[in-house]
PDB file of C-alpha atoms and ligand atoms in Angstrom:
ATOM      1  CA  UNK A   1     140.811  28.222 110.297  1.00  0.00           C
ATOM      2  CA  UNK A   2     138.946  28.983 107.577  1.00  0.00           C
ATOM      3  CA  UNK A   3     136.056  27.454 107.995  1.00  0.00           C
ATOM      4  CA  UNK A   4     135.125  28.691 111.195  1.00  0.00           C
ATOM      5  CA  UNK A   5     133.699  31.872 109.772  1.00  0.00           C
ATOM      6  CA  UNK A   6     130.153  31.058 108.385  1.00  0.00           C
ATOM      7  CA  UNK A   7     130.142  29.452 111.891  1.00  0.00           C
ATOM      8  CA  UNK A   8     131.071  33.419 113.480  1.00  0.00           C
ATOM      9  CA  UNK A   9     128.592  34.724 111.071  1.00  0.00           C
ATOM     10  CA  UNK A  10     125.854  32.361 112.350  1.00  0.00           C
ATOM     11  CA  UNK A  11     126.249  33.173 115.748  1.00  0.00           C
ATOM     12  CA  UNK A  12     126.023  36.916 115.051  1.00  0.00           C
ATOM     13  CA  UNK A  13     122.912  36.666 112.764  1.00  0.00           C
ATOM     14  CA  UNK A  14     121.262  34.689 115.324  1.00  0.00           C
ATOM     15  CA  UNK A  15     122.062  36.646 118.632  1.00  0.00           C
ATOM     16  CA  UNK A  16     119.145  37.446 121.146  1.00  0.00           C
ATOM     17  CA  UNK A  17     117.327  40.903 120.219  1.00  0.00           C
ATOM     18  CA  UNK A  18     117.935  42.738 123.482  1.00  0.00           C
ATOM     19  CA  UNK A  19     121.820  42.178 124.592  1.00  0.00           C
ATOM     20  CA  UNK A  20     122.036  41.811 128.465  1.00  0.00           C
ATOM     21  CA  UNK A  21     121.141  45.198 129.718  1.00  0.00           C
ATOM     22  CA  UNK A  22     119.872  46.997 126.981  1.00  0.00           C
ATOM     23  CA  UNK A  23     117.063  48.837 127.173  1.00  0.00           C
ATOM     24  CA  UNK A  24     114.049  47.754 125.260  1.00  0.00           C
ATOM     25  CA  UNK A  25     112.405  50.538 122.817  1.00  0.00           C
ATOM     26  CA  UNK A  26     108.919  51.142 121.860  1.00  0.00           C
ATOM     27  CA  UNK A  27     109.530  52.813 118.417  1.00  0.00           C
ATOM     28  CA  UNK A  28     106.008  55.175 117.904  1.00  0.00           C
ATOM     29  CA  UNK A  29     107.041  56.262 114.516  1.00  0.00           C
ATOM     30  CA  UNK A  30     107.212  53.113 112.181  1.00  0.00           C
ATOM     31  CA  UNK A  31     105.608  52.691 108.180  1.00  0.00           C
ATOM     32  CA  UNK A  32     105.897  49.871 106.474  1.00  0.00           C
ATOM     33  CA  UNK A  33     104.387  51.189 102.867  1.00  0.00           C
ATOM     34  CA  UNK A  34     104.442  49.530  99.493  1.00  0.00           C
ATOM     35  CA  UNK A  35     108.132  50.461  97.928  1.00  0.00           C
ATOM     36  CA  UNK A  36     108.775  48.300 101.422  1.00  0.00           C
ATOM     37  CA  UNK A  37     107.079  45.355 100.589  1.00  0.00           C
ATOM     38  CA  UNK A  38     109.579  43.906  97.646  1.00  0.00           C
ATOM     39  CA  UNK A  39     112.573  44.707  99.837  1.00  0.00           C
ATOM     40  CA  UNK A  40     111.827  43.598 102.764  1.00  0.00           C
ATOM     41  CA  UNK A  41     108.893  40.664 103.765  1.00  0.00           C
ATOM     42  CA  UNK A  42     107.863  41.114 107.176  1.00  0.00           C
ATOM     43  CA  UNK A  43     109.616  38.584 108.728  1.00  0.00           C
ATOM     44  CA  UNK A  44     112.888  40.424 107.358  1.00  0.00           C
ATOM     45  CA  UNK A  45     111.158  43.976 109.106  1.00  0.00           C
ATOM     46  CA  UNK A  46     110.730  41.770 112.656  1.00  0.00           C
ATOM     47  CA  UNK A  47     114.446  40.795 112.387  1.00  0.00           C
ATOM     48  CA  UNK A  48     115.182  44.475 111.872  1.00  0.00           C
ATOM     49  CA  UNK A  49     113.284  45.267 114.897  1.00  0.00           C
ATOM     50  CA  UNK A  50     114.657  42.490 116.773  1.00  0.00           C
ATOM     51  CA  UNK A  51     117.916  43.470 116.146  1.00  0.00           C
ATOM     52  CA  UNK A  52     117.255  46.709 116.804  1.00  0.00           C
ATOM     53  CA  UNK A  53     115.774  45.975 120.437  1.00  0.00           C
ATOM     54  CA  UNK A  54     112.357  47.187 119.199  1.00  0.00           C
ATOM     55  CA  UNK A  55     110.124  45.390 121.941  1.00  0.00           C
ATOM     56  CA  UNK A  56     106.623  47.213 120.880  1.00  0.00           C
ATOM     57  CA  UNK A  57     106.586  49.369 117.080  1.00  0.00           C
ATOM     58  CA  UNK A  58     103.439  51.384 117.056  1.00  0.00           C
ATOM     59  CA  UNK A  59     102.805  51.121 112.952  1.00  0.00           C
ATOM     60  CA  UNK A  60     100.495  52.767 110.057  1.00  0.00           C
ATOM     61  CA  UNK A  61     101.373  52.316 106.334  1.00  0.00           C
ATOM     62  CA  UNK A  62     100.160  53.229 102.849  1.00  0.00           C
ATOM     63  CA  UNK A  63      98.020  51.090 102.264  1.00  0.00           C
ATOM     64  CA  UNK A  64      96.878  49.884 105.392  1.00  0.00           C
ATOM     65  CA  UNK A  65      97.772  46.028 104.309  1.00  0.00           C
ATOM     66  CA  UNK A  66     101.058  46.480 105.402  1.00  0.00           C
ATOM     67  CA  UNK A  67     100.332  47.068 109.111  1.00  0.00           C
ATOM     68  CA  UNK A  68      98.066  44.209 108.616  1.00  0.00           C
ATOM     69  CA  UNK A  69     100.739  42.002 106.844  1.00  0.00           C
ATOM     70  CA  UNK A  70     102.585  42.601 109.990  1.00  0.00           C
ATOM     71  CA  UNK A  71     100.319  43.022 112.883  1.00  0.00           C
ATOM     72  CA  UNK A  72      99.549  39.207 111.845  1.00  0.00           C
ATOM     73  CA  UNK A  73     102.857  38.061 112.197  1.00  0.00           C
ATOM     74  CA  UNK A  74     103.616  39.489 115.455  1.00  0.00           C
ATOM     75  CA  UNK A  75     100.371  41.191 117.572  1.00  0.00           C
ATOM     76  CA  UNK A  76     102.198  41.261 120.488  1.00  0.00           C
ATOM     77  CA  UNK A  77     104.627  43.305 119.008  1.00  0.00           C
ATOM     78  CA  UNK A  78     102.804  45.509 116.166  1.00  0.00           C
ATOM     79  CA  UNK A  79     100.421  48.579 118.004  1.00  0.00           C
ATOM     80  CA  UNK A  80      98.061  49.027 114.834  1.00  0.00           C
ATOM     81  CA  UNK A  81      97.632  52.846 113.423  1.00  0.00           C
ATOM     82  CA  UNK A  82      94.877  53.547 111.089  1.00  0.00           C
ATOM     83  CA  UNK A  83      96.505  55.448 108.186  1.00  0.00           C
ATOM     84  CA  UNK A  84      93.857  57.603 106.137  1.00  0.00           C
ATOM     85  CA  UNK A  85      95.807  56.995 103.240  1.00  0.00           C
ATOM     86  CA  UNK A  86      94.379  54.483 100.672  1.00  0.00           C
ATOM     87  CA  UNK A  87      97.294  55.681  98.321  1.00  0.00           C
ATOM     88  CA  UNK A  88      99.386  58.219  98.723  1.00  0.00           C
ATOM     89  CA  UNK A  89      97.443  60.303  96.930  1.00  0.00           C
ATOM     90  CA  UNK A  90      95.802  60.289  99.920  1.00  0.00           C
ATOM     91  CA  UNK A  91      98.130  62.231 101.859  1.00  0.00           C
ATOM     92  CA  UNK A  92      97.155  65.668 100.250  1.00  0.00           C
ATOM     93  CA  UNK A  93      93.165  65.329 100.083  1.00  0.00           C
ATOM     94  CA  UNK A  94      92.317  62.915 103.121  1.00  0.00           C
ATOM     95  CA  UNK A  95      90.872  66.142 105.220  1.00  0.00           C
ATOM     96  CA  UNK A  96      88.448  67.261 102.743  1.00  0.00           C
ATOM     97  CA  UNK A  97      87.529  63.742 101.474  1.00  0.00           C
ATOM     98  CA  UNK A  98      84.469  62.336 102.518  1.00  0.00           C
ATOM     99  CA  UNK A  99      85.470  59.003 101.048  1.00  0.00           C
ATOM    100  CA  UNK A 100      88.414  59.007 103.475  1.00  0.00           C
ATOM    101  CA  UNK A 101      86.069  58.906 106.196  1.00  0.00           C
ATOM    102  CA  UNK A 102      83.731  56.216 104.861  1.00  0.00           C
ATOM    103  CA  UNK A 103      86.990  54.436 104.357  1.00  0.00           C
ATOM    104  CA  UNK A 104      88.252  54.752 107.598  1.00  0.00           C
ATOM    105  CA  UNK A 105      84.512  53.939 109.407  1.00  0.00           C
ATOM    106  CA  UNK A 106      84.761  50.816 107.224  1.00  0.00           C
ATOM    107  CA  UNK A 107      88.475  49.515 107.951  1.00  0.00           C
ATOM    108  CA  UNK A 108      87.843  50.200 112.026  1.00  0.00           C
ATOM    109  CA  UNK A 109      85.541  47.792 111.633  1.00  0.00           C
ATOM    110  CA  UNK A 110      88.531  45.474 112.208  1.00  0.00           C
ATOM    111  CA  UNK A 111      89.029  46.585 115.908  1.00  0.00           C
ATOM    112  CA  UNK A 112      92.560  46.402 115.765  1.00  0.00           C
ATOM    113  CA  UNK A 113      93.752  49.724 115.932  1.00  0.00           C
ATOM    114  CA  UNK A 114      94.930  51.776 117.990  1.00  0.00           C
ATOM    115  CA  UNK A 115      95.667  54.936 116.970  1.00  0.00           C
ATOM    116  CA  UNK A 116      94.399  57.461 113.968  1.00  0.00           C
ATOM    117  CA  UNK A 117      97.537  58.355 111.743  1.00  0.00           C
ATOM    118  CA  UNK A 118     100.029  58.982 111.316  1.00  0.00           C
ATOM    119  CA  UNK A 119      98.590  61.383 108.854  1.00  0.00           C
ATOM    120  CA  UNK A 120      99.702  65.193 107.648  1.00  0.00           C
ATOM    121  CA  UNK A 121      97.732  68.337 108.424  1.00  0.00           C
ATOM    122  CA  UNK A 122      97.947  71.935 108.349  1.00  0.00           C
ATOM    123  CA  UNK A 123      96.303  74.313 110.846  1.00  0.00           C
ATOM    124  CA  UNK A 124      94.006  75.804 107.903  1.00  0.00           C
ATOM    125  CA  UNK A 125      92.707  72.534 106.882  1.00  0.00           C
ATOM    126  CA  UNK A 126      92.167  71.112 110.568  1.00  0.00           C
ATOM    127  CA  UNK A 127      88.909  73.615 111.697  1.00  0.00           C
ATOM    128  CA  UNK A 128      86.539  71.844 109.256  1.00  0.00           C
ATOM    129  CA  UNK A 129      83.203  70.005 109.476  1.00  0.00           C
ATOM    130  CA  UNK A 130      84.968  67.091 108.081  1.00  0.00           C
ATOM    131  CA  UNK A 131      88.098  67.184 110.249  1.00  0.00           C
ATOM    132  CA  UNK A 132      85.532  67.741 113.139  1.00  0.00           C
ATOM    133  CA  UNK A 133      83.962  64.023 112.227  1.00  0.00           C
ATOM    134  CA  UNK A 134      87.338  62.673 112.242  1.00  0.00           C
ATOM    135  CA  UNK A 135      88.332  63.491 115.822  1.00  0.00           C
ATOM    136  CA  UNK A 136      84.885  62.685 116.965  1.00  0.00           C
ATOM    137  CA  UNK A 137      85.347  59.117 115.187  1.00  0.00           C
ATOM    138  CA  UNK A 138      89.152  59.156 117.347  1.00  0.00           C
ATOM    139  CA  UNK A 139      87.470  59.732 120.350  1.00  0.00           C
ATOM    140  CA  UNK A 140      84.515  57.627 120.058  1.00  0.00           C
ATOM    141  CA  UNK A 141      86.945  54.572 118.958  1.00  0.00           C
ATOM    142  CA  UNK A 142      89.602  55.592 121.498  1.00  0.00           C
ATOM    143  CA  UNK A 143      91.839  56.250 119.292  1.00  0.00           C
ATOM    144  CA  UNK A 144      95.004  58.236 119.930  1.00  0.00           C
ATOM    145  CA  UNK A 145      95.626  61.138 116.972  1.00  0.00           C
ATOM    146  CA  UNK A 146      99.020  60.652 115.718  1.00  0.00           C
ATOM    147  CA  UNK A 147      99.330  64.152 114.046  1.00  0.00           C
ATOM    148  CA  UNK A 148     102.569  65.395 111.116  1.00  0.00           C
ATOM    149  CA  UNK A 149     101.911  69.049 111.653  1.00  0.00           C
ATOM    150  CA  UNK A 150     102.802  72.510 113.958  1.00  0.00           C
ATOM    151  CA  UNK A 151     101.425  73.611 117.060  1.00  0.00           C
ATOM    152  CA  UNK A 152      98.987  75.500 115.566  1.00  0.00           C
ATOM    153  CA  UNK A 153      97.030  72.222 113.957  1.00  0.00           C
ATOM    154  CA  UNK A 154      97.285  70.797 117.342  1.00  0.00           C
ATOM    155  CA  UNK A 155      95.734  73.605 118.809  1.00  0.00           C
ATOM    156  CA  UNK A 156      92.534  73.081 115.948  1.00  0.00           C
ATOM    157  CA  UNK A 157      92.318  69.261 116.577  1.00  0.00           C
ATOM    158  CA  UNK A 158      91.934  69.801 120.533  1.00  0.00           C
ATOM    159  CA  UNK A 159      89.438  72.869 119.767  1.00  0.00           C
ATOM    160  CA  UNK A 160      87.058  70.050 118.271  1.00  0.00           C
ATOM    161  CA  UNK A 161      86.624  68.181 121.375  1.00  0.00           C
ATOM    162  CA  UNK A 162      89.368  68.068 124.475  1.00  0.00           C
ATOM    163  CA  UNK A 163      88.637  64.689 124.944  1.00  0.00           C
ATOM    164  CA  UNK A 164      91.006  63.686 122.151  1.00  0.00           C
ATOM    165  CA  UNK A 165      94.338  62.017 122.515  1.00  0.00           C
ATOM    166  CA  UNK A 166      96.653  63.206 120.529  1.00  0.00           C
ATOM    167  CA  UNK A 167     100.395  61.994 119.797  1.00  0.00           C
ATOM    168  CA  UNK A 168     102.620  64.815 118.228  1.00  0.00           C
ATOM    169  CA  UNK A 169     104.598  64.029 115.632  1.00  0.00           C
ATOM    170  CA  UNK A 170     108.386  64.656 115.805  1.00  0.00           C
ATOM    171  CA  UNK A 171     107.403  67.197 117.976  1.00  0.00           C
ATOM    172  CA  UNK A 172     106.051  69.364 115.250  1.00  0.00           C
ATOM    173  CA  UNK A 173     109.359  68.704 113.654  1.00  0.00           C
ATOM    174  CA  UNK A 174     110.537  71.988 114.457  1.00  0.00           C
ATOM    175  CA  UNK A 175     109.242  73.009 117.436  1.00  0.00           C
ATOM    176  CA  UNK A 176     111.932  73.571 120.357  1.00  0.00           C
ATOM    177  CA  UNK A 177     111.384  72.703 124.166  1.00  0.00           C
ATOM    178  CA  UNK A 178     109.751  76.163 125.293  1.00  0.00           C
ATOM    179  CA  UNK A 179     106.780  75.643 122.135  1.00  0.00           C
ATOM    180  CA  UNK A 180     106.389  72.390 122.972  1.00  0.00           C
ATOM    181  CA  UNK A 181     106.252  72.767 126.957  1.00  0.00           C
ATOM    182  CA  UNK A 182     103.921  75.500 126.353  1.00  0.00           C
ATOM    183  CA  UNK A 183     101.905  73.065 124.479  1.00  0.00           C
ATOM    184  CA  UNK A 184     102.095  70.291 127.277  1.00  0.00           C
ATOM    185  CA  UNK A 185     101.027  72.850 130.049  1.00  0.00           C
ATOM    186  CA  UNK A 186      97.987  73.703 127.659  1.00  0.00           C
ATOM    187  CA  UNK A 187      96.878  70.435 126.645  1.00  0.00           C
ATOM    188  CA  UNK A 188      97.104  67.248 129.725  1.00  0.00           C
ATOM    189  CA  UNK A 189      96.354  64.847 126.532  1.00  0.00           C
ATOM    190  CA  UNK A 190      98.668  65.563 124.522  1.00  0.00           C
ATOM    191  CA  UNK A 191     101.795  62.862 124.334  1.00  0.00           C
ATOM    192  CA  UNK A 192     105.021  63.970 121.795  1.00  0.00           C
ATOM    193  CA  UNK A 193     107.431  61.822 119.751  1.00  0.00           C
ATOM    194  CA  UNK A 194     111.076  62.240 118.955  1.00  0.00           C
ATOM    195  CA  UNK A 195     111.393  60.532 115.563  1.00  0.00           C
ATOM    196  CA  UNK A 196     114.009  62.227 113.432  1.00  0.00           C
ATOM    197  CA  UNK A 197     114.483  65.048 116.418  1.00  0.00           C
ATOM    198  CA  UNK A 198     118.463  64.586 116.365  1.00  0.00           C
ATOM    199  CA  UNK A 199     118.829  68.119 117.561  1.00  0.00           C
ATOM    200  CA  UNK A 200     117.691  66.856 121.170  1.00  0.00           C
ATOM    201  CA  UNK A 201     121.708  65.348 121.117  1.00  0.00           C
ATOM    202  CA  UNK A 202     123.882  67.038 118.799  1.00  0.00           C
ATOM    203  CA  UNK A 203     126.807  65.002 118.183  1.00  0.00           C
ATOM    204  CA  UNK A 204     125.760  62.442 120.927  1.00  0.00           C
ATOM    205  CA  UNK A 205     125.253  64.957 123.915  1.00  0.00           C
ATOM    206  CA  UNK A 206     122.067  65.519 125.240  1.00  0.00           C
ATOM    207  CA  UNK A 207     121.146  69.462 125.100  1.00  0.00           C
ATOM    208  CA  UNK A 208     120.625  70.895 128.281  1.00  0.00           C
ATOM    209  CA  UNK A 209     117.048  72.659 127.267  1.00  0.00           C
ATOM    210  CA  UNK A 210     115.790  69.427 125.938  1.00  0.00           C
ATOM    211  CA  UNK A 211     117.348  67.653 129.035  1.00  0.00           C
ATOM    212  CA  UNK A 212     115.462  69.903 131.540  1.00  0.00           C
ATOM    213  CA  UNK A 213     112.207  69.456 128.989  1.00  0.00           C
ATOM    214  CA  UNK A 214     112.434  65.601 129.840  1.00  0.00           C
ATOM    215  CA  UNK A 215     112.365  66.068 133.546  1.00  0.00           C
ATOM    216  CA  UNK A 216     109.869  68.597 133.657  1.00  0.00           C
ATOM    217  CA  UNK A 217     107.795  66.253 131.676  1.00  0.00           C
ATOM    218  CA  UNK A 218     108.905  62.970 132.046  1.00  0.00           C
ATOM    219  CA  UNK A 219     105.349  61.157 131.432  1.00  0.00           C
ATOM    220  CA  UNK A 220     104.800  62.631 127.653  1.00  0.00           C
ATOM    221  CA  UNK A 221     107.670  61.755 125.558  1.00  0.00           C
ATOM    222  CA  UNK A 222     107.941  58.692 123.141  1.00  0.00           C
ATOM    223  CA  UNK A 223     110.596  57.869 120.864  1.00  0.00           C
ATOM    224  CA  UNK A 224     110.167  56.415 117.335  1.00  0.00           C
ATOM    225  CA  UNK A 225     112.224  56.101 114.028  1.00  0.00           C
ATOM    226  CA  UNK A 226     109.948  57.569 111.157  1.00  0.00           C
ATOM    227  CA  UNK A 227     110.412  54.544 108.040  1.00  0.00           C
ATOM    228  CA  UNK A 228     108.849  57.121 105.421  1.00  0.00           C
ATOM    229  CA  UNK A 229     111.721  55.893 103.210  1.00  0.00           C
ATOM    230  CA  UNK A 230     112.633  51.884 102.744  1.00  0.00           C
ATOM    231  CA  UNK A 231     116.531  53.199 103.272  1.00  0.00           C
ATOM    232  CA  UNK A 232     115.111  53.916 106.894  1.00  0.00           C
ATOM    233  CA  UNK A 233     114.778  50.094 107.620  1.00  0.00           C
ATOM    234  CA  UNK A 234     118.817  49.745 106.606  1.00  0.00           C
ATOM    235  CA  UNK A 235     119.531  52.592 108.973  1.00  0.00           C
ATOM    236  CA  UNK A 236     116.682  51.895 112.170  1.00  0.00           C
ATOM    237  CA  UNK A 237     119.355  49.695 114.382  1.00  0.00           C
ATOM    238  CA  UNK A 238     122.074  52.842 113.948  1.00  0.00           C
ATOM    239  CA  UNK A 239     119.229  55.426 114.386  1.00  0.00           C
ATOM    240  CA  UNK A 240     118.188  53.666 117.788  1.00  0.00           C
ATOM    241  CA  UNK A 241     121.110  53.217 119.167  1.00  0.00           C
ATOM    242  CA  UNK A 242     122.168  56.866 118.870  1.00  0.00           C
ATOM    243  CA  UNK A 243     118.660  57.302 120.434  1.00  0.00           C
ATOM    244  CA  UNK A 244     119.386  54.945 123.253  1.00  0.00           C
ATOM    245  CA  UNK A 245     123.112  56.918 123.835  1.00  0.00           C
ATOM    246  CA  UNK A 246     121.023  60.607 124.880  1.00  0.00           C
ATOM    247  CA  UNK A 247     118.484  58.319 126.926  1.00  0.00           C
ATOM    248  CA  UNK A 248     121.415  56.696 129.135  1.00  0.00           C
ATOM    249  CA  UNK A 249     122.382  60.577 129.973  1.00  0.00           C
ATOM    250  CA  UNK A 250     118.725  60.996 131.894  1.00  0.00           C
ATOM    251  CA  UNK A 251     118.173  59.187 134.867  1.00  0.00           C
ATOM    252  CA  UNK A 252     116.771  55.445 134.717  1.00  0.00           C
ATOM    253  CA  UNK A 253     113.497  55.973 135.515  1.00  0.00           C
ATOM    254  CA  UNK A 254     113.306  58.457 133.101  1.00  0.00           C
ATOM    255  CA  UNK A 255     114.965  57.030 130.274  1.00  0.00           C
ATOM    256  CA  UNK A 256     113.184  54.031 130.950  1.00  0.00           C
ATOM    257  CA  UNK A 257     109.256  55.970 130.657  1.00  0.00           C
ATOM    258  CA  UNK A 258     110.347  57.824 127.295  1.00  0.00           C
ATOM    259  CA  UNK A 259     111.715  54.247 125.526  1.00  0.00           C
ATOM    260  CA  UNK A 260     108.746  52.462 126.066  1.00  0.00           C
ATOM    261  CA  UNK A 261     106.669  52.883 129.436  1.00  0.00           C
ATOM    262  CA  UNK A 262     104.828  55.885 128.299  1.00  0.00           C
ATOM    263  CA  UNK A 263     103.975  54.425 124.853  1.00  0.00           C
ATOM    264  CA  UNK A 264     102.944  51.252 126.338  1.00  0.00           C
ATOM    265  CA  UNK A 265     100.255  53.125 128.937  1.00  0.00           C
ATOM    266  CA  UNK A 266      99.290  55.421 126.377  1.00  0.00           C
ATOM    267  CA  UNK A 267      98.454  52.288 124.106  1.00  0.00           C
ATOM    268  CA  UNK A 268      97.102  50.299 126.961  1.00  0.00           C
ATOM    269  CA  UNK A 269      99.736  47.628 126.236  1.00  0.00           C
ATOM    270  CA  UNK A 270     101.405  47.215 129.313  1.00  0.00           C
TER     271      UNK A 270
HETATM  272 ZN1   ZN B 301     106.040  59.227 109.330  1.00  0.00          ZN
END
């Protein structure tokens, strides 16, 4: 009798990423950043997301080599971000950094990427000259904006050129439904993801503000994780699946265009 355990554990290492029925995920909010590296190589992160039922992760890391490391190992999987963070350093300078810029111009050069970010900004630091080259260098590349910050940065990034694409960080991580619907209304390319938003289903039950939010606007809402920390990785599979419990209480279609279909047509990855 014995024996027939490693055989169990086996079986459940090795089971199929999506069980019968579950619905597949398109996680917008995933780093893999140095302090991940020694932990976990990137086949162990694709297990993860495997696991996890992560069909598409839209990633950026500091450095930049470790969306490469995994892009590589899975491109159908891996939406490349362009993080304009050499370092993380980087995270409190990039805006006013010229270097940043030639950096970024340079590493585009790839023509993997798909999105600029995800990167921190405050409204004060967004109206620049420099910040003005950035989004022009989004727009020019196609490149969606994946932006940390509050409305009012949003707001300054569109005021550069309205053009831009812009995906909102979890949701300006405070902002409630009425903020951010006033920002859809305002702003037809603006797109807004739920990573680390578990007020939208306190205790497990979707909120009846956020609920009506999602109907009202059922085209411009993306979930994602948010792996700023390597314990994130340990606790993405638990994470989603708490995320995929609120998205069974909207209806199909619904749940189904805010876990992956409108991530995958805002990435032109369908
Ligand atoms: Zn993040």
């Amino acid at each position: 009798m014995r024996t027939l355990w490693p055989l169990i554990a086996i079986v459940l290492v090795t089971a199929p990423p999506c069980a019968a029925g579950e619905l597949a995920l398109f996680d917008t909010h995933i780093h893999y950043s140095t302090p991940d590296w020694t932990v976990y190589s990137p086949e162990a992160v694709l297990k993860i997301l495997d696991s996890a039922g992560v069909r598409r992760a839209l990633v950026s890391s500091t450095p930049d080599d470790g969306t490469v490391r995994l892009y590589e190992k899975d491109p159908g999987r891996v939406v490349p971000e362009l993080r304009p963070y050499r370092t993380r350093a980087d995270m409190v300078s990039w805006y006013r950094d010229p270097d940043v810029l030639a950096y970024v111009e340079e590493r585009l050069r790839r023509g993997i990427y798909k999105g600029l970010g995800e990167f921190h900004l405050r409204a004060e630091d967004a109206a620049t000259p420099l910040m003005k080259r950035f989004v022009a260098l989004a727009v020019a590349h196609n490149l969606v904006m994946h932006s940390h910050s509050d409305a009012a940065t949003i707001q300054a990034l569109f005021a550069h050129d309205g053009r831009l694409r812009a995906l909102w960080a979890h949701a300006g991580m405070s902002a409630g439904p009425d903020e951010i619907a006033a920002m859809l209304d305002r702003y037809p390319n603006l797109w807004v993801e739920l990573a680390l938003r578990t007020d939208v289903a306190p205790g497990g039950t979707l909120d009846p503000d956020w609920r009506a939010l999602f109907l009202r606007y059922p085209d411009r809402f993306c979930v994602g994780t948010d792996t700023w920390i390597t314990s994130r990785w340990d606790e993405l599979p638990r994470y989603l699946a708490s995320v995929r419990a609120w998205l069974a209480q909207l209806p199909a279609d619904v749940a189904e265009r805010i876990a992956f279909k409108n991530a995958e047509r805002l990435y032109g990855v369908r």
